[in-house]
mmCIF file of C-alpha atoms in Angstrom:
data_model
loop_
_atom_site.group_PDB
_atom_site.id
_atom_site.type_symbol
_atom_site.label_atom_id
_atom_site.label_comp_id
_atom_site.label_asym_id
_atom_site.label_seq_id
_atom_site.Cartn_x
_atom_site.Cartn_y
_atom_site.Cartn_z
ATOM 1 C CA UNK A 1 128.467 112.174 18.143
ATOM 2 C CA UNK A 2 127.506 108.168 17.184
ATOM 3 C CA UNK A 3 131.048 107.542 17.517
ATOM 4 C CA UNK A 4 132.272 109.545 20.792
ATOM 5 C CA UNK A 5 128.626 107.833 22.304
ATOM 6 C CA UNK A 6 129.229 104.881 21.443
ATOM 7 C CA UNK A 7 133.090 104.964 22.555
ATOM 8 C CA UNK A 8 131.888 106.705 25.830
ATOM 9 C CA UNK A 9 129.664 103.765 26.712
ATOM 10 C CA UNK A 10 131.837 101.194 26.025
ATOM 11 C CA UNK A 11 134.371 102.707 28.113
ATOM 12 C CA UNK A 12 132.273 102.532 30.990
ATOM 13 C CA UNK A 13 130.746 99.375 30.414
ATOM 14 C CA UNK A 14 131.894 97.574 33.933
ATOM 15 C CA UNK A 15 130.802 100.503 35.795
ATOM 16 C CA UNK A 16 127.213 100.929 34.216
ATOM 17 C CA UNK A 17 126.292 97.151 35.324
ATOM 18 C CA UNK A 18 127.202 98.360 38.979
ATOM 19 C CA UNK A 19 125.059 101.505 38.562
ATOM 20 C CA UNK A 20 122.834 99.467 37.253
ATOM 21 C CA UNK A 21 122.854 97.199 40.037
ATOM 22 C CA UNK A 22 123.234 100.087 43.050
ATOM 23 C CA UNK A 23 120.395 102.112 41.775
ATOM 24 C CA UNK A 24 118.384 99.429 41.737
ATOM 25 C CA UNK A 25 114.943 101.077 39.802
ATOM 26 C CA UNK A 26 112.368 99.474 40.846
ATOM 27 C CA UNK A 27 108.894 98.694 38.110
ATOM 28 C CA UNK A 28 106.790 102.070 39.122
ATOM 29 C CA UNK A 29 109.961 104.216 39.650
ATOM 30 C CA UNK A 30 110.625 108.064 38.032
ATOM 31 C CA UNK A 31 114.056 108.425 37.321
ATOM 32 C CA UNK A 32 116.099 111.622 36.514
ATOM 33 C CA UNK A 33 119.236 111.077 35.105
ATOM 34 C CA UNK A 34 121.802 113.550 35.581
ATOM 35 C CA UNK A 35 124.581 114.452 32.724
ATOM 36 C CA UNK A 36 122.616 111.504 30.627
ATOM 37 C CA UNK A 37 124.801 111.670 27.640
ATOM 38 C CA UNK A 38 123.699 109.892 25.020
ATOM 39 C CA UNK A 39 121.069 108.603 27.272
ATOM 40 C CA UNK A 40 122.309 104.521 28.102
ATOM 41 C CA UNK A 41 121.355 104.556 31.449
ATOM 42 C CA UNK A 42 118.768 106.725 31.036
ATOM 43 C CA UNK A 43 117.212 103.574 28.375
ATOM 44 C CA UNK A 44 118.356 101.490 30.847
ATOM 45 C CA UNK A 45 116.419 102.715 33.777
ATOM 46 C CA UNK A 46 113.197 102.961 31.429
ATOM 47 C CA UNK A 47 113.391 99.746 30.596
ATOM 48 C CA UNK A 48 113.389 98.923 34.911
ATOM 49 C CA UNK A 49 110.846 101.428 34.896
ATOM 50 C CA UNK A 50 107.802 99.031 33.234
ATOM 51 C CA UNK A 51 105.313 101.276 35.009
ATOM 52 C CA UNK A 52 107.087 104.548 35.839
ATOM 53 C CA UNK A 53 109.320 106.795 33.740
ATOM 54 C CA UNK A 54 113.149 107.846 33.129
ATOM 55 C CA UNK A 55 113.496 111.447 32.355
ATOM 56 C CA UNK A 56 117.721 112.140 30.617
ATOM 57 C CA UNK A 57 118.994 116.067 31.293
ATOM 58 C CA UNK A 58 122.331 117.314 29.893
ATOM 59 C CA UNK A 59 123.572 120.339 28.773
ATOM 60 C CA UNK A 60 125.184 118.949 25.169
ATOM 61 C CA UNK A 61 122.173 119.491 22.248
ATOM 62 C CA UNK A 62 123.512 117.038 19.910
ATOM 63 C CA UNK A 63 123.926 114.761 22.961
ATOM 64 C CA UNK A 64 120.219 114.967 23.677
ATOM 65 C CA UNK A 65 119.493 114.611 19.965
ATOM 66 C CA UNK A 66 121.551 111.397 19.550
ATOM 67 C CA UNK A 67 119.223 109.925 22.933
ATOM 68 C CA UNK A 68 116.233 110.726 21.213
ATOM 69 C CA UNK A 69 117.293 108.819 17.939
ATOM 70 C CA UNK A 70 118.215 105.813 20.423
ATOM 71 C CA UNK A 71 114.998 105.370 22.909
ATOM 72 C CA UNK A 72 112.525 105.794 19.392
ATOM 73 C CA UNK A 73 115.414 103.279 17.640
ATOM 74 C CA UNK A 74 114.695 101.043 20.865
ATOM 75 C CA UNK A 75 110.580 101.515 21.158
ATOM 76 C CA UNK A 76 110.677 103.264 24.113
ATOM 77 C CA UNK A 77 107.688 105.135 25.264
ATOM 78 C CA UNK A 78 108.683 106.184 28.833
ATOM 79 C CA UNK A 79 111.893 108.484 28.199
ATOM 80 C CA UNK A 80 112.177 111.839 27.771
ATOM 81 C CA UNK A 81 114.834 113.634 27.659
ATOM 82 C CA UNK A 82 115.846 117.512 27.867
ATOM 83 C CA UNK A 83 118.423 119.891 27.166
ATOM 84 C CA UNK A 84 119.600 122.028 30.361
ATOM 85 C CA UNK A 85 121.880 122.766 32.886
ATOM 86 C CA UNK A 86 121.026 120.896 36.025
ATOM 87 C CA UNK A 87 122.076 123.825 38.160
ATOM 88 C CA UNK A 88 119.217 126.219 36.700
ATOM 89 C CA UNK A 89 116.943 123.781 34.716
ATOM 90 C CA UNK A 90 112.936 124.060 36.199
ATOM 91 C CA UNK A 91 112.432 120.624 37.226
ATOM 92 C CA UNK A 92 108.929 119.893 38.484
ATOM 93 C CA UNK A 93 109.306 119.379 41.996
ATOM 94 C CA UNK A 94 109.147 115.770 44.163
ATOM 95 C CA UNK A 95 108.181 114.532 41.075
ATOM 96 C CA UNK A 96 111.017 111.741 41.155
ATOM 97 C CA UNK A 97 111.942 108.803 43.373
ATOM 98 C CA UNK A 98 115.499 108.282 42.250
ATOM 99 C CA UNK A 99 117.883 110.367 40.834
ATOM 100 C CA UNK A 100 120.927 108.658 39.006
ATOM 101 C CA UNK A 101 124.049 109.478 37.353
ATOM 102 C CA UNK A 102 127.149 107.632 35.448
ATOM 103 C CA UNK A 103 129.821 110.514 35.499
ATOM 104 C CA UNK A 104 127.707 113.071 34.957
ATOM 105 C CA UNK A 105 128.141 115.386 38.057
ATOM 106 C CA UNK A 106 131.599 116.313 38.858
ATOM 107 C CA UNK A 107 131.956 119.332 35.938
ATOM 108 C CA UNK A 108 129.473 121.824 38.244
ATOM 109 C CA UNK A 109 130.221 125.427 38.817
ATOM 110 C CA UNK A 110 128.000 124.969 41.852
ATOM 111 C CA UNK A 111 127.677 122.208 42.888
ATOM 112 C CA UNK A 112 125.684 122.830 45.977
ATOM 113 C CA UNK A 113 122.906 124.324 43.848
ATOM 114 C CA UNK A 114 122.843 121.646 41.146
ATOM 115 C CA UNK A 115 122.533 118.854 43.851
ATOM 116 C CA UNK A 116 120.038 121.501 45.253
ATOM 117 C CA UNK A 117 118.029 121.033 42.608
ATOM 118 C CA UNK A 118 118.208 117.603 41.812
ATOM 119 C CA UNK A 119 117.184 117.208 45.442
ATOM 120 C CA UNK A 120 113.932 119.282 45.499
ATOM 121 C CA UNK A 121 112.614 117.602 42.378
ATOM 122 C CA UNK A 122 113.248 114.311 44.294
ATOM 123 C CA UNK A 123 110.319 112.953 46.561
ATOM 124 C CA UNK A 124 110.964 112.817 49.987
ATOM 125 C CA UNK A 125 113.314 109.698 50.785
ATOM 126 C CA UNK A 126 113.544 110.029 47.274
ATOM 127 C CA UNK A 127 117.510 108.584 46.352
ATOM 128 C CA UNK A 128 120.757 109.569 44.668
ATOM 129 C CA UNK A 129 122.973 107.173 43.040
ATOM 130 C CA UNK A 130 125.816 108.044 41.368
ATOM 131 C CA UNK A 131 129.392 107.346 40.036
ATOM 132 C CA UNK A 132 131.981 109.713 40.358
ATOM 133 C CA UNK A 133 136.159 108.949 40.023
ATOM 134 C CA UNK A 134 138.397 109.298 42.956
ATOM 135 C CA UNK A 135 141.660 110.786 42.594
ATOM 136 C CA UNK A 136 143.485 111.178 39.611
ATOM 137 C CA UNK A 137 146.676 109.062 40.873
ATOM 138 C CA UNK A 138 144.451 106.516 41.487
ATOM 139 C CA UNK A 139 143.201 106.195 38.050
ATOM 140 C CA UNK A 140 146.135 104.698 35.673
ATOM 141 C CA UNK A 141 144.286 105.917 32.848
ATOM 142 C CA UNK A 142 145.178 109.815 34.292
ATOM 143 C CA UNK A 143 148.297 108.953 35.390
ATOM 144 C CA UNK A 144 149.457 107.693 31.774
ATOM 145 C CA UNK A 145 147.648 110.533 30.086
ATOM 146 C CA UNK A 146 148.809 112.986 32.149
ATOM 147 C CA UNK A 147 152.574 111.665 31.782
ATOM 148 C CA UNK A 148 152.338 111.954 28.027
ATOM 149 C CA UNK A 149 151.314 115.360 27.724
ATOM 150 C CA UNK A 150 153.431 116.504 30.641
ATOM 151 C CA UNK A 151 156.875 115.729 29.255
ATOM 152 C CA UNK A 152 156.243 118.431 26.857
ATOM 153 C CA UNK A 153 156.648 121.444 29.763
ATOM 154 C CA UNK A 154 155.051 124.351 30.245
ATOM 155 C CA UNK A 155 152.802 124.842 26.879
ATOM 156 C CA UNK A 156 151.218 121.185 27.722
ATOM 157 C CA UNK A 157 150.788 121.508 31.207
ATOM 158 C CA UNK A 158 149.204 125.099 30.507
ATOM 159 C CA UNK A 159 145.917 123.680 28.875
ATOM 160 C CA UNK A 160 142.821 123.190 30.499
ATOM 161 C CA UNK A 161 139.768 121.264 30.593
ATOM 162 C CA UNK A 162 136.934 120.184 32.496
ATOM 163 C CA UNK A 163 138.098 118.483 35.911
ATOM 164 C CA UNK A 164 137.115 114.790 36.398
ATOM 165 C CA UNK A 165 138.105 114.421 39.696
ATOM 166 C CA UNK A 166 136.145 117.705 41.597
ATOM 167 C CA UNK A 167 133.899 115.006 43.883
ATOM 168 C CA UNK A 168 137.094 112.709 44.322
ATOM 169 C CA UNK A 169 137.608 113.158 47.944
ATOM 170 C CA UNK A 170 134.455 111.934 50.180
ATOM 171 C CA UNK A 171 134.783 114.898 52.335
ATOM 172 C CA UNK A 172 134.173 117.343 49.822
ATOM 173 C CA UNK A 173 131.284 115.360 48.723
ATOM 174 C CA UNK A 174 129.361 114.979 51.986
ATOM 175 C CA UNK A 175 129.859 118.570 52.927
ATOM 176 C CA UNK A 176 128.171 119.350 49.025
ATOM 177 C CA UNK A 177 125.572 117.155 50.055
ATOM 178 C CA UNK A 178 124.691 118.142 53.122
ATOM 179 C CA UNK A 179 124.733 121.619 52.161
ATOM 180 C CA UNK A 180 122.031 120.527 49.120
ATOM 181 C CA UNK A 181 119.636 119.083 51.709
ATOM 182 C CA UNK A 182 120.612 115.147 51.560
ATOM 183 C CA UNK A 183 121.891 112.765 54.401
ATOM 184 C CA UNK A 184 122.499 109.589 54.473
ATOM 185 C CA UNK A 185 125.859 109.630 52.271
ATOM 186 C CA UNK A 186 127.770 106.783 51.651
ATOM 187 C CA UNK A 187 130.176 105.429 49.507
ATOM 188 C CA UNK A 188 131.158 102.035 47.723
ATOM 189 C CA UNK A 189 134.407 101.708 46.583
ATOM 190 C CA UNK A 190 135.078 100.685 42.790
ATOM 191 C CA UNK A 191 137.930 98.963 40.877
ATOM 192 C CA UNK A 192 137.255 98.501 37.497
ATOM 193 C CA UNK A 193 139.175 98.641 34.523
ATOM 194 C CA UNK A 194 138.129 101.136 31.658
ATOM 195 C CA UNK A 195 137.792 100.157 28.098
ATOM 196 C CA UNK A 196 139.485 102.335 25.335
ATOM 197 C CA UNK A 197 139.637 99.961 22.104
ATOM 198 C CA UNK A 198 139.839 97.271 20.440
ATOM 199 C CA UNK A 199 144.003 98.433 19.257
ATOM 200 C CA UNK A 200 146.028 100.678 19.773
ATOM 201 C CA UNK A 201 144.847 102.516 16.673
ATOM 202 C CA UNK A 202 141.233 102.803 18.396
ATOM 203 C CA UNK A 203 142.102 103.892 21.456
ATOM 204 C CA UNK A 204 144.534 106.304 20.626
ATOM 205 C CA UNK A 205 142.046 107.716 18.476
ATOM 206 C CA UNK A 206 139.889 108.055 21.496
ATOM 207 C CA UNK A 207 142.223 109.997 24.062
ATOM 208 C CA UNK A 208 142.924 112.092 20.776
ATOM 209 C CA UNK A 209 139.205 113.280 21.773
ATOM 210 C CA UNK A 210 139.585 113.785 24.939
ATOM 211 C CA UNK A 211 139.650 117.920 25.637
ATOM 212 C CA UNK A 212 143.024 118.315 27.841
ATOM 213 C CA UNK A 213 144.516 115.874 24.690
ATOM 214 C CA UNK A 214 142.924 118.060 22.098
ATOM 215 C CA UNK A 215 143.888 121.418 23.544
ATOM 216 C CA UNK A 216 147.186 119.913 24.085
ATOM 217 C CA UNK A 217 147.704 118.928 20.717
ATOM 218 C CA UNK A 218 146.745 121.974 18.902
ATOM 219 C CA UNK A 219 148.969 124.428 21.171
ATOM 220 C CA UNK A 220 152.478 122.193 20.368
ATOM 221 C CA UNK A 221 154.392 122.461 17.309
ATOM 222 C CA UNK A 222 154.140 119.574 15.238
ATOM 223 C CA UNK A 223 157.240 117.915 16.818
ATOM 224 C CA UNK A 224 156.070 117.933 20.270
ATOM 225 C CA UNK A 225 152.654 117.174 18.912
ATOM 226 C CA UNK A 226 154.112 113.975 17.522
ATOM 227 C CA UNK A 227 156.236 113.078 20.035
ATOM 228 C CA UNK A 228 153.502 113.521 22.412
ATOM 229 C CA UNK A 229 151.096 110.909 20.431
ATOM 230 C CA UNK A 230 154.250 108.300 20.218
ATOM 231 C CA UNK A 231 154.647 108.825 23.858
ATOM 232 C CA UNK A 232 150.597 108.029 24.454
ATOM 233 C CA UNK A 233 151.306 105.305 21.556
ATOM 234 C CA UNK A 234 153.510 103.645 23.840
ATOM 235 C CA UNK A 235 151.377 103.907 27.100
ATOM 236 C CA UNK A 236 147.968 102.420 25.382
ATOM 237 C CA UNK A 237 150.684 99.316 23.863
ATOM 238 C CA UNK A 238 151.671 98.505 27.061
ATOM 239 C CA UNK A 239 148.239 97.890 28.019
ATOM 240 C CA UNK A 240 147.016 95.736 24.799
ATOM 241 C CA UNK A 241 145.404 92.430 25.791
ATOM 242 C CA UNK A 242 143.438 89.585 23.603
ATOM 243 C CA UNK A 243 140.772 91.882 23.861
ATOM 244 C CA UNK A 244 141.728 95.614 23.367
ATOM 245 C CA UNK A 245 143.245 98.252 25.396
ATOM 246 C CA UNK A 246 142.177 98.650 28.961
ATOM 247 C CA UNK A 247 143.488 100.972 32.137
ATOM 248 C CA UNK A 248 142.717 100.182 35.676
ATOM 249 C CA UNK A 249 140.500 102.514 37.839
ATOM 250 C CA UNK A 250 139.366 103.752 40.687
ATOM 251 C CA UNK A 251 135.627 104.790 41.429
ATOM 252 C CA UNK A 252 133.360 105.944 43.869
ATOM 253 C CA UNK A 253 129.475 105.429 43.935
ATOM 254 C CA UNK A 254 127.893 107.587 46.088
ATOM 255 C CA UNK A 255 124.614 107.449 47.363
ATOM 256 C CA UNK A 256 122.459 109.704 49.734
ATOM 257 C CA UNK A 257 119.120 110.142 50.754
ATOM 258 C CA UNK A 258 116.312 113.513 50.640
ATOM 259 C CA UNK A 259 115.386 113.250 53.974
ATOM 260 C CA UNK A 260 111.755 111.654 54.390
#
């Protein structure tokens, strides 16, 4: 889990500044953040918070254990964080004034009633700020990925995996919100590149992790399984500057209002 956190974050790291920047916590904020991972932005937002409070929820255990070790490692004393499934978890309600999340919202089963949720335990005008991916094709990352395990047929292109891209189109996501009680939704458009390693040894060691890879992977016979990793070899060389492997990206951050 230290490694996959800390690969996650630096992955991410251009798009956390401009969460960090569009959430905007102010000193006697309470923050929930949603899908918190390991818990970075959550820290981060405590940190705004001087006089308020972050509170991190995900569903992974040893993801909440790992942000526990972090915020004592860091001497924080206003995050918490808890273990639960934003859709059902018993958040106290309009207890908080923002509610933000780095990529931590598109995997829903319902959405409607997680955003439900997260908007009853917001105070009223309370805010949601979040970062979700547009479309796949618009994410080179995807595209290359996807290409690699592809060529492979039918047994590659049978495995699952989470979807990243469920609150890609703006549509979709205004009629979810609406239907969870917010207004006000807008969206900024994002375009920045992701981080995957320092080499091509790093970051193919990091899309190795990724679950569509994995299943992929274990389903092939060893042949396809190689060819599949020179194939992604290739892809993540191609994209090798002075300082590590990056893909370019497209984002959304979305932000919407409980009515006041």
């Amino acid at each position: 889990m230290t490694g996959l956190a800390a690969g996650y974050d630096a992955e991410l790291r251009r798009h956390n500044e401009l969460l960090r920047r569009a959430a905007g916590v102010r000193p006697d904020d309470h923050v929930l953040d949603i899908g918190c991972g390991t818990g970075q932005t959550t820290r981060q937002a405590a940190r705004a918070a001087t006089a308020g409070s972050a509170l991190g929820v995900d569903v992974s255990a040893p993801a909440i254990t790992r942000a526990r070790e972090l915020a004592r490692a860091d001497g924080l004393h206003n995050v918490t964080f808890e273990q639960g499934d934003v859709q059902v978890h018993p958040f106290p309600p309009e207890c908080f004034d923002l509610a933000i999340s780095r990529f931590g919202t598109m995997f829903f089963a319902d959405p409607v009633a997680a955003f439900g949720a997260v908007g009853r335990a917001l105070r009223p005008a309370g805010r949601l700020v979040m970062v979700v991916w547009q479309a796949a094709e618009r994410n080179e990352w995807a595209v290359a990925i996807r290409r690699a395990l592809d060529a492979e047929g039918p047994v590659a292109g049978a495995a699952a995996g989470p979807d990243p891209f469920t609150l890609a189109d703006p549509s979709t996501v205004r009629e979810i919100l609406h239907a969870a009680g917010f207004s006000g939704v807008a969206f900024d458009d994002v375009r920045e590149p992701v981080y995957y390693g320092a080499d091509v040894n790093a970051a193919l060691a990091w899309v190795r992790g990724f679950t569509r890879t994995a299943e992929v992977l274990q389903r092939l016979e060893p042949a396809a399984a190689a060819r599949v990793e020179e194939r992604l070899r290739r892809a993540l060389a191609e994209r090798l500057r002075d300082d590590g492997v990056w893909f370019t990206s497209r984002a959304w951050i979305v932000s919407a209002r409980r009515p006041g």
